[in-house]
XYZ file of C-alpha atoms in Angstrom:
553
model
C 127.502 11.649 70.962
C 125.536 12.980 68.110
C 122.973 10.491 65.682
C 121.342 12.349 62.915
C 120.926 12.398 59.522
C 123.329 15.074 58.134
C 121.603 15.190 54.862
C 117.863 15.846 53.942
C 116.092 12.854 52.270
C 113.801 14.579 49.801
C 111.057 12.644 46.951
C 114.301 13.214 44.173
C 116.464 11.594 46.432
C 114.722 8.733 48.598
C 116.106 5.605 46.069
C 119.668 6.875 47.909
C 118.771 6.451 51.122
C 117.571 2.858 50.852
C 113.814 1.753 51.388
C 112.837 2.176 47.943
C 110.807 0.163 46.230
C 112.762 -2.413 43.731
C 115.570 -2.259 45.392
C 117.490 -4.483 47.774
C 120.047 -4.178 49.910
C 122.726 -5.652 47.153
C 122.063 -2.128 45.150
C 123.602 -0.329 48.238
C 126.939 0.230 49.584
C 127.540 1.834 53.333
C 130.636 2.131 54.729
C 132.592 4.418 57.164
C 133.941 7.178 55.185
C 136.044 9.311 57.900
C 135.955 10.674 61.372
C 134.073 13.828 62.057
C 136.781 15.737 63.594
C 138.405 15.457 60.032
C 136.008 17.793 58.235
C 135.726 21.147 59.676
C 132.936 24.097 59.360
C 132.356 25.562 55.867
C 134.588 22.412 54.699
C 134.416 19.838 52.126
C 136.211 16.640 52.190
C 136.040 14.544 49.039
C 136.257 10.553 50.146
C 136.214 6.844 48.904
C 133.160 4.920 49.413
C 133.781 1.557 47.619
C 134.493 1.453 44.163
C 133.377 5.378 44.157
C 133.749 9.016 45.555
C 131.825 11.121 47.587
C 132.063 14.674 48.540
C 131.105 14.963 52.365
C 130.028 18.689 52.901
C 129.501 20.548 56.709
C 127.457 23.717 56.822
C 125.982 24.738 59.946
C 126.599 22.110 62.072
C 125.393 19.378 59.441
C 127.216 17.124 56.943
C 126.009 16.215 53.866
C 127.189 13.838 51.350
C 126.521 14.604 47.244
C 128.216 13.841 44.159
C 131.898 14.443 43.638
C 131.941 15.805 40.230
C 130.201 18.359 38.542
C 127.313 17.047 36.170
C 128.616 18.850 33.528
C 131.698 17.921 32.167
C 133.099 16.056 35.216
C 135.271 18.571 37.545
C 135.898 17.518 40.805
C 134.029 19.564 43.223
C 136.153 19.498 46.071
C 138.195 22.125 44.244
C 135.654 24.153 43.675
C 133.738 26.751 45.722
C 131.688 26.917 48.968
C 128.919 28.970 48.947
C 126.350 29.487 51.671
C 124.154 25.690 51.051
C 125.954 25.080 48.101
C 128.834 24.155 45.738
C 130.229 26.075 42.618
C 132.118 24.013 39.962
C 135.349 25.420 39.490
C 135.487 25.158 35.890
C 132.592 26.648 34.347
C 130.467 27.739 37.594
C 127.449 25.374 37.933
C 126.354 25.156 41.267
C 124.958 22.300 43.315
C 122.603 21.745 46.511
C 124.677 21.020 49.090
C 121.838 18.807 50.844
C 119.637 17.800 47.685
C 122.613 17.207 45.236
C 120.257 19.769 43.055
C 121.739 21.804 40.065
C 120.938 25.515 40.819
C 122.988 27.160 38.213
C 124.624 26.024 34.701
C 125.415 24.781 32.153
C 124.842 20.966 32.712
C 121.172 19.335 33.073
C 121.468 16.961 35.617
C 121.394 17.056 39.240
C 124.178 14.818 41.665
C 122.936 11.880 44.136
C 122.457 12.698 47.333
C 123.385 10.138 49.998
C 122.348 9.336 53.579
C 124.903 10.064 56.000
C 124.998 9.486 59.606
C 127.496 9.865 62.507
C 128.452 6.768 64.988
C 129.029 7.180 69.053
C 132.598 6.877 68.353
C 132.369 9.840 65.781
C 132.541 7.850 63.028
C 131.053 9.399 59.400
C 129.135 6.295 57.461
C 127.618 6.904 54.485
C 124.831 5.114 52.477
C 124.646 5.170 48.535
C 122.653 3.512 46.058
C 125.307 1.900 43.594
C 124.398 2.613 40.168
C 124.641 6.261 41.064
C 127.484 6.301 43.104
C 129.024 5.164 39.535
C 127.409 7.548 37.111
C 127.490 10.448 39.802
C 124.552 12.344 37.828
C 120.639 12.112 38.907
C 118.082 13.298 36.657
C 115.106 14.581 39.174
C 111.751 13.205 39.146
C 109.436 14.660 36.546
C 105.491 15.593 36.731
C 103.455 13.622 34.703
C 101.349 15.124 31.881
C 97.352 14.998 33.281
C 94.449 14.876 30.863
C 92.218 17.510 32.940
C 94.933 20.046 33.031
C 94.304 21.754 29.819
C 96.692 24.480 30.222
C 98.855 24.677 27.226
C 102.791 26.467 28.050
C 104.694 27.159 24.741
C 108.593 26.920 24.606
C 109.492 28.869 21.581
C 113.773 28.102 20.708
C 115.240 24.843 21.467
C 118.716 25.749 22.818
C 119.705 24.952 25.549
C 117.656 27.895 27.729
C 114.726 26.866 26.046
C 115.661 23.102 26.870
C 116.121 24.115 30.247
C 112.864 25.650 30.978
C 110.876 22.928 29.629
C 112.267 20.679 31.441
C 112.430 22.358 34.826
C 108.122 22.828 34.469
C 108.209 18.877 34.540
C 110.121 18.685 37.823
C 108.376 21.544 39.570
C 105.443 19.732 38.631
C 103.616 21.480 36.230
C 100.834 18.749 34.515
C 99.575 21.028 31.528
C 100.660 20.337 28.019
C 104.504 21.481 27.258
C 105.442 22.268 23.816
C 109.083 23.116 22.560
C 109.256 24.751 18.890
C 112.610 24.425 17.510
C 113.751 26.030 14.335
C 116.818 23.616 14.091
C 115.910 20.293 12.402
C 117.516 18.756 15.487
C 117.285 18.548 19.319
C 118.392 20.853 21.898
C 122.621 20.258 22.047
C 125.733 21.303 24.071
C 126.106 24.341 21.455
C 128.979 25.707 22.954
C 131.166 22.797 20.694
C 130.300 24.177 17.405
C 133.443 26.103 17.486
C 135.808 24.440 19.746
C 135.043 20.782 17.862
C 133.539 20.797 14.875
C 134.103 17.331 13.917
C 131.079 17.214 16.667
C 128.852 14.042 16.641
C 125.693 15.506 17.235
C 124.050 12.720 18.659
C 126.664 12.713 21.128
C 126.082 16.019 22.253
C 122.047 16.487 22.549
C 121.127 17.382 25.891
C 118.317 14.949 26.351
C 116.921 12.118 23.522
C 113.831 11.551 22.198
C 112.995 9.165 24.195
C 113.350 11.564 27.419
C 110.934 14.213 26.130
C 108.807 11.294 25.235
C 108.618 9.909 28.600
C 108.323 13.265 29.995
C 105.633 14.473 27.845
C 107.475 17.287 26.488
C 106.519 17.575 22.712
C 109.239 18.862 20.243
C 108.514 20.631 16.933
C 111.898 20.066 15.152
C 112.684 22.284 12.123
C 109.821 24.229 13.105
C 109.914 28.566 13.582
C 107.255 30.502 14.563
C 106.354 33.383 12.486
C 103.742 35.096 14.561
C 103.059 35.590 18.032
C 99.349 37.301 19.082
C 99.640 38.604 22.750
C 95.971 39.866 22.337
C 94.631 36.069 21.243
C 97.287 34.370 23.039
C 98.095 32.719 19.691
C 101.194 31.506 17.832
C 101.847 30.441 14.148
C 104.086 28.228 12.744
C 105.785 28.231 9.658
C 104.081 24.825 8.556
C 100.656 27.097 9.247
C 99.970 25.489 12.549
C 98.629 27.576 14.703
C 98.742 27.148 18.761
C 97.014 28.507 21.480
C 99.198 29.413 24.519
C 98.436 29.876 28.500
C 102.003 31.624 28.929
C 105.744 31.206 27.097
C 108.959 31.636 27.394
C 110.621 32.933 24.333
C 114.495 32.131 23.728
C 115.262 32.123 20.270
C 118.615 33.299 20.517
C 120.617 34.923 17.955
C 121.611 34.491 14.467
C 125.474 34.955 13.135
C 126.231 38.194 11.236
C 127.373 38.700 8.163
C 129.056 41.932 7.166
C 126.991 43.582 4.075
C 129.903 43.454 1.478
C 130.542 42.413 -2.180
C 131.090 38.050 -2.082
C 129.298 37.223 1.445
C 127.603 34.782 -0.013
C 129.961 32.336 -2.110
C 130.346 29.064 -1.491
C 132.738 28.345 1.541
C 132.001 31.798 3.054
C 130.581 30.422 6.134
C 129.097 31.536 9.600
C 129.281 29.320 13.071
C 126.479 28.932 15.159
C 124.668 25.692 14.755
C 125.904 22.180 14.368
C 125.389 22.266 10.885
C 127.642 25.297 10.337
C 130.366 23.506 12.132
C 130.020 20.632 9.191
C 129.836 22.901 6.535
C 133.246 24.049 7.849
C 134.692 20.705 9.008
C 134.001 18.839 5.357
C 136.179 21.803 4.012
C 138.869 21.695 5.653
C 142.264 19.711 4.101
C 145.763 20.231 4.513
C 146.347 22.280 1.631
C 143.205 24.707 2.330
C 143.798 28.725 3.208
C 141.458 29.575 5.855
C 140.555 33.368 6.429
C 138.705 34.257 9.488
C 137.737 37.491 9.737
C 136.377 38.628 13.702
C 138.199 38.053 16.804
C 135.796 36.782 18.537
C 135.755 33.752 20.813
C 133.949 31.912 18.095
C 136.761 33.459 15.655
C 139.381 32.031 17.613
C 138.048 28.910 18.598
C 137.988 28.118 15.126
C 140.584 29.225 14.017
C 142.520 27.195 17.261
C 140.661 24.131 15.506
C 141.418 24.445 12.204
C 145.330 25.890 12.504
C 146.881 21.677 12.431
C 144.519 20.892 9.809
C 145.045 23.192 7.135
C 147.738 25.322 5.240
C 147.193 28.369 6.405
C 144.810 30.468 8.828
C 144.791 34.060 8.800
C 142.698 36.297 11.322
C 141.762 39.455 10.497
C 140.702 42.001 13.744
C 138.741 45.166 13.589
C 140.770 46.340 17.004
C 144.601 46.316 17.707
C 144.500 42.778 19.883
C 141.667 40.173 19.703
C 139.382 40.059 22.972
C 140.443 43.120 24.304
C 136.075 44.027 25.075
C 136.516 40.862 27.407
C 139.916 40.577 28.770
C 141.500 44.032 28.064
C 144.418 44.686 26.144
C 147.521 42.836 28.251
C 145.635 39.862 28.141
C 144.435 40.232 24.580
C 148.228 40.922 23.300
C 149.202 37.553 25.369
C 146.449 35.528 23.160
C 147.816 36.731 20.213
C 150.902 35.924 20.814
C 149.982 32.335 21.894
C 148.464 32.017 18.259
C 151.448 33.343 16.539
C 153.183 30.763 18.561
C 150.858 28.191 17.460
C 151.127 29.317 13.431
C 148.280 31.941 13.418
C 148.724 35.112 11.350
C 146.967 38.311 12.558
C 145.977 41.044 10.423
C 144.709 43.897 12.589
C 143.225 46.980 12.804
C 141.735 45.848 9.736
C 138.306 44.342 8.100
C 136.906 42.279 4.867
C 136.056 44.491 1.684
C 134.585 41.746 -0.614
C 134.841 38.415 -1.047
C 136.058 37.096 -4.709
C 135.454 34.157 -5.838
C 135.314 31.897 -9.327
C 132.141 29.647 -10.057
C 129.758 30.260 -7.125
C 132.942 29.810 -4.401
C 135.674 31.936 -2.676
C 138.952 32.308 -4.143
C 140.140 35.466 -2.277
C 139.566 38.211 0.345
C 140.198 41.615 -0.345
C 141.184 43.736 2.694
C 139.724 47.030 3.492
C 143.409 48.809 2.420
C 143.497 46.562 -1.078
C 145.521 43.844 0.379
C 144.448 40.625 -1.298
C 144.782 36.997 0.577
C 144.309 33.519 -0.582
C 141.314 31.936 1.212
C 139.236 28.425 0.448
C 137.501 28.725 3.348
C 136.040 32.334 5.296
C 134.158 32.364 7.803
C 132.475 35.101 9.699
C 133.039 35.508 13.654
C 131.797 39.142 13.610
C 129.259 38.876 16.276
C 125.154 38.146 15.692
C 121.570 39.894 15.812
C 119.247 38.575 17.920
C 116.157 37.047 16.889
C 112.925 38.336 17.679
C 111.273 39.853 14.155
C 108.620 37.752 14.399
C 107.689 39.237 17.376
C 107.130 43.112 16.190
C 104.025 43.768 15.435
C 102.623 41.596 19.027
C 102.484 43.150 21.456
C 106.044 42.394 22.976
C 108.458 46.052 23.543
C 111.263 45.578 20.994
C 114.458 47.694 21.870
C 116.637 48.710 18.840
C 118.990 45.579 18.808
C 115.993 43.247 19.096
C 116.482 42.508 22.609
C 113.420 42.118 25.355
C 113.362 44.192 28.308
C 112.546 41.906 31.356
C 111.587 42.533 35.478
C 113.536 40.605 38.097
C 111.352 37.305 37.270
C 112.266 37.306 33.266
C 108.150 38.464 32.417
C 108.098 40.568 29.385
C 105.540 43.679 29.159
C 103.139 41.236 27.860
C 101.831 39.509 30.805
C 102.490 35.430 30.708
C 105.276 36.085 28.277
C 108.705 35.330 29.819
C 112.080 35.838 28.131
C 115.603 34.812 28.327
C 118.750 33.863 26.887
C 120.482 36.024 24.312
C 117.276 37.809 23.781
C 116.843 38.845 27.371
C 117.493 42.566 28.532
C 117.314 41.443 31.749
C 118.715 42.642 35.763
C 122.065 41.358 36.586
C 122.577 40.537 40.286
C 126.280 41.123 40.426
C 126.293 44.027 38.604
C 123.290 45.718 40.961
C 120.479 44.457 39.008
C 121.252 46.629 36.536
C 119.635 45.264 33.141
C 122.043 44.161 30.320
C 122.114 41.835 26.913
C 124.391 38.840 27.816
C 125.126 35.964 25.118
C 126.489 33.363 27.971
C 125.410 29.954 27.529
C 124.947 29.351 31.420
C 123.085 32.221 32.044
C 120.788 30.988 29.201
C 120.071 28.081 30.730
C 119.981 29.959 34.389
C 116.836 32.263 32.409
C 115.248 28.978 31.370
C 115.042 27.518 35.338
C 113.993 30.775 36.289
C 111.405 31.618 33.870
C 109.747 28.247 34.156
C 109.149 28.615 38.248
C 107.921 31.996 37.507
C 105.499 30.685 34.816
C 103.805 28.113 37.319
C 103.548 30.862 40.138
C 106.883 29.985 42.009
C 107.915 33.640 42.443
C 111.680 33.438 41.949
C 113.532 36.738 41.098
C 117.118 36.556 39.429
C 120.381 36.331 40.683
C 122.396 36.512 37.821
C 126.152 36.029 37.772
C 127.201 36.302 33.912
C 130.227 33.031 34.224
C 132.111 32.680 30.808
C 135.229 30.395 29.777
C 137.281 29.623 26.381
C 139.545 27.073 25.966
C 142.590 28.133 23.292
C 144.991 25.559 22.717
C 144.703 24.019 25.893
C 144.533 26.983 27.938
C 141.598 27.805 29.741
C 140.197 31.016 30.569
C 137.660 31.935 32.781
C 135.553 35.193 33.141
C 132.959 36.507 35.544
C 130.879 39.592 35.939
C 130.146 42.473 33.595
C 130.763 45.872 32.678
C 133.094 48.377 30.848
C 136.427 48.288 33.450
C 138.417 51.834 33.780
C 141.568 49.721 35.193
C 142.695 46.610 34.799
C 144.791 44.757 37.741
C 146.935 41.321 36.816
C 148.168 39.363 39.788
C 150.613 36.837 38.680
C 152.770 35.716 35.054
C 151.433 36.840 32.068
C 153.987 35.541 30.398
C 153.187 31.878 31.571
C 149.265 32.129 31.312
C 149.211 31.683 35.058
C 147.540 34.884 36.411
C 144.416 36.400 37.712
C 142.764 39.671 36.516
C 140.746 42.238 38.172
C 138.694 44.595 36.304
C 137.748 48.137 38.224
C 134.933 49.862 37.522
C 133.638 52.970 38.498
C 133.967 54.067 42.306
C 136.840 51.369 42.509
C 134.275 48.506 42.368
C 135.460 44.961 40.701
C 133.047 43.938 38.492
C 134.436 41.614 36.731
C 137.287 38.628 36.963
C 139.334 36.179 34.659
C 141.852 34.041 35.266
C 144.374 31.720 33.176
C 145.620 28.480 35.449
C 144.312 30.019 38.733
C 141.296 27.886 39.700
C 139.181 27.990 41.680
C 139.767 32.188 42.138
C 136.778 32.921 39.226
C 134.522 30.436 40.953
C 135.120 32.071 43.714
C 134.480 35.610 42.721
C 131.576 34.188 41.697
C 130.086 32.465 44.433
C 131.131 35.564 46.241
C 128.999 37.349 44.278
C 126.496 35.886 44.053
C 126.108 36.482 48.017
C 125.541 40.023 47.494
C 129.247 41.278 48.418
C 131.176 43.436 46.427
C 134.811 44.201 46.259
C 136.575 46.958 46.227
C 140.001 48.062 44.583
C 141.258 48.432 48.177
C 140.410 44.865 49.221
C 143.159 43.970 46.781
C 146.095 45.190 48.481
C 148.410 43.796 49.956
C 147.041 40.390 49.325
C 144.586 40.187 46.095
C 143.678 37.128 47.349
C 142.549 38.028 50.602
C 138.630 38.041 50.278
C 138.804 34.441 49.445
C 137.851 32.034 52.027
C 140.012 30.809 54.165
């Protein structure tokens, strides 16, 4: 019978696989976990190994053994999707190493244990796992340390979570030069994509890493710090405080900041925008049960707030440019079926509509007045109309601007100016699923996905992308998932509407599905994605008669 080691034991993962210094044979459990005739090819099996779980992968002949749930906000794995060495989370598309328990793609920062597994005469499956992360089920990889004769200087300019990201990923592919992160926030890099879905956020609760992790890592942090000049001839950024910095290469992710419509009132007190935790407090401190809300934009971030603030206030009124709210995204069926889920939940729409002025009494809004005269009520407005992207500082440097602001990128995220990498919002960058085609994409995954691979590029790991734009909402319990990109000439629904319990396909030109959302159907987006992500493509023909027959058995 077979005796290997189903799973590779690499530097990030030898404290699982016992021998490590420190550690004794009381910080390990091993026990048999299954038979192997119970977990076939291209399967995954999630089992019970003591107090914990494991998810026992086979690819190829070999099993592996990793962390059950997804590093991110804890979904079981075993329900997600396969891909070809790895493992997509079914709820918001991370993917994981199927040997090294390593996060490939986002959002989420940490990485899963990987555990020793080996496979008795009698075909028994026994697997060996270091305790303490067997319980937490995350594993933060080994960083570089900083070295004094490497005087190479790499500058991090935005602290999201892309910019977060990338620093971090030059520590663990071992870049020794000095990292800095500049941050315009007054706060570290956090899991932005609360600000609108809980704004009664506790920030500390949310940062992606402490201090004390960038200070053990050597990572320095400028907090409430924005560049206001970069020099791609001198290699040579300043600061608003006046400091000035001289850089080896970059990577520039500053994001975007929230619009505000150019009208009469924008201004007043309680007229708000959300994009930073701060924004979400402004909002959160006003909110009472006899308040008005307006919220004019039906964005997600429109609707995410105004899902949060509906229970706590009197009244919340939405006011849409189009005829249904996410229509760009979702199309119009699904749009319609949102609004009516808000109408359900005490949400009044006012559409094909927009914000004239703002009219308030000492310094703070009293009322909206609507493009046809219409006046409402509002204590609180806030803005969900979309954002510019933020790159001024950068004209004048060197860097191509394009008319919205964005950076055009090549396959490895390096702007025109050579050692200067972008990503994130800012990015104009080639989409892999969409046949690397370049596009704009706000996603907070693929921001972080443009952080990992801008920093192997910058230290001479040539990495191209393989972008697969992954997007979700949750409205009132309900969540909904998105992947790919483009303008759709058709849209396809498979399953009840009615029930929020369908997929969607979206057909572009030539027939081709380019993108996918679903309502109460996981794992299908994952899928889709993962699929992907592999180079396929499907067609409107593959669809019929089973829409779900390209999945994996």
């Amino acid at each position: 019978m077979m005796s290997y080691l189903a799973s590779k034991v690499t530097a990030a993962t030898s404290t699982s696989n016992g021998g490590a210094a420190g550690t004794h044979d009381d910080d390990f459990i091993e026990a048999v976990v299954c038979q192997e005739s119970e977990i076939g090819e291209n399967q995954m099996k999630q089992v019970e190994l003591g107090e914990g779980k494991v998810l026992l992968v086979r690819q190829n002949g070999k099993l592996s053994a990793i962390g059950n749930k997804c590093s991110h906000y804890g979904a079981m794995l075993v329900t997600g999707a396969l891909g070809e060495g790895r493992v997509r989370c079914p709820w918001h598309g991370a993917c994981f190493n199927v040997e090294t328990g390593d996060i490939e793609d986002f959002p989420g920062m940490d990485s899963l244990p990987c555990y020793r597994v080996t496979v008795g005469e009698a075909g028994e499956v026994k697997v060996r796992a270091k305790r303490t992360e067997l319980a937490t089920n995350k594993r933060t990889r080994v960083m570089a340390k900083r070295a004094a004769q490497d005087a190479r200087t790499y500058v991090v300019i935005g602290g999201g979570p892309s910019g977060a990201t990338c620093a971090e990923t030059l520590r663990q592919e071992g870049f020794t030069g000095r990292i800095v992160m500049i941050n315009k926030e007054p706060c570290l890099p956090y899991d932005r994509v609360k600000v609108s879905k809980t704004m009664d956020l506790n920030l500390e609760k949310v940062l992606l890493r402490t201090q004390q992790f960038y200070d053990e890592n050597d990572i320095e942090v400028m907090l409430g710090t924005a560049v206001t000049k970069l020099d791609g001839a001198t290699h040579e950024l300043t600061l608003d405080n006046g400091y000035k910095i001289r850089y080896d290469k970059a990577y520039i992710a500053t994001g975007s900041n929230p619009r505000r419509p150019p009208i009469e009132g924008a201004s007043l007190g309680n007229v708000c925008v959300l994009r930073t935790a701060a924004d979400a407090k402004q909002v959160n401190e006003q909110l009472a049960p006899e308040k008005r809300v307006v919220i004019l934009g039906t964005s997600f971030i429109g609707l995410e707030a105004a899902a949060y603030c509906v229970n706590k206030v009197a009244k919340v009124t939405v006011i849409g440019r189009g005829a249904v709210p996410l229509k760009e995204s979702f199309g119009d069926a699904i749009g319609q079926r949102v609004m009516e889920l808000f109408e359900e939940k005490g949400v009044q729409f006012v559409m094909n509509s927009g914000i004239r002025r703002c009219i308030g009494a000492e310094g703070t809004v009293q009322q909206v007045e609507l493009t046809d005269g219409t006046l409402f009520d509002a204590d609180i407005c806030i803005f969900g109309i979309g954002s510019t992207l933020y790159t001024e500082f950068l004209q004048g440097s060197g860097i191509s601007l394009n008319r919205n602001g964005s950076i055009n990128t090549d396959q490895y995220l390096e702007s025109n100016l050579e050692g200067v990498y972008v990503g994130g919002d800012i990015a104009n960058a080639p989409v892999h699923s969409n046949d690397g085609q370049q596009a704009t994409i706000g996603h907070y995954p693929l921001a972080q996905y443009h952080g990992r691979v801008a920093a192997l590029n910058m230290i001479g790991k040539a990495t191209p992308l393989k972008a697969v734009p992954f997007f979700w909402t949750v409205l009132f319990g309900k969540s909904f998932r998105y992947c790919g990109y483009g303008q759709p000439d058709e849209v396809i629904i498979d399953g009840d509407l009615a029930a929020l319990k369908f997929v969607a396909f979206y057909i572009g030109k030539g027939g081709r599905v380019i993108g996918m959302s679903s309502c109460q159907r996981d794992p299908v987006v994952a899928q889709f994605a993962e699929y992907s992500s592999q180079g396929k493509v499907l067609h409107k023909e593959d669809l019929t008669p089973n829409p779900l027959g390209w999945v994996p058995a």
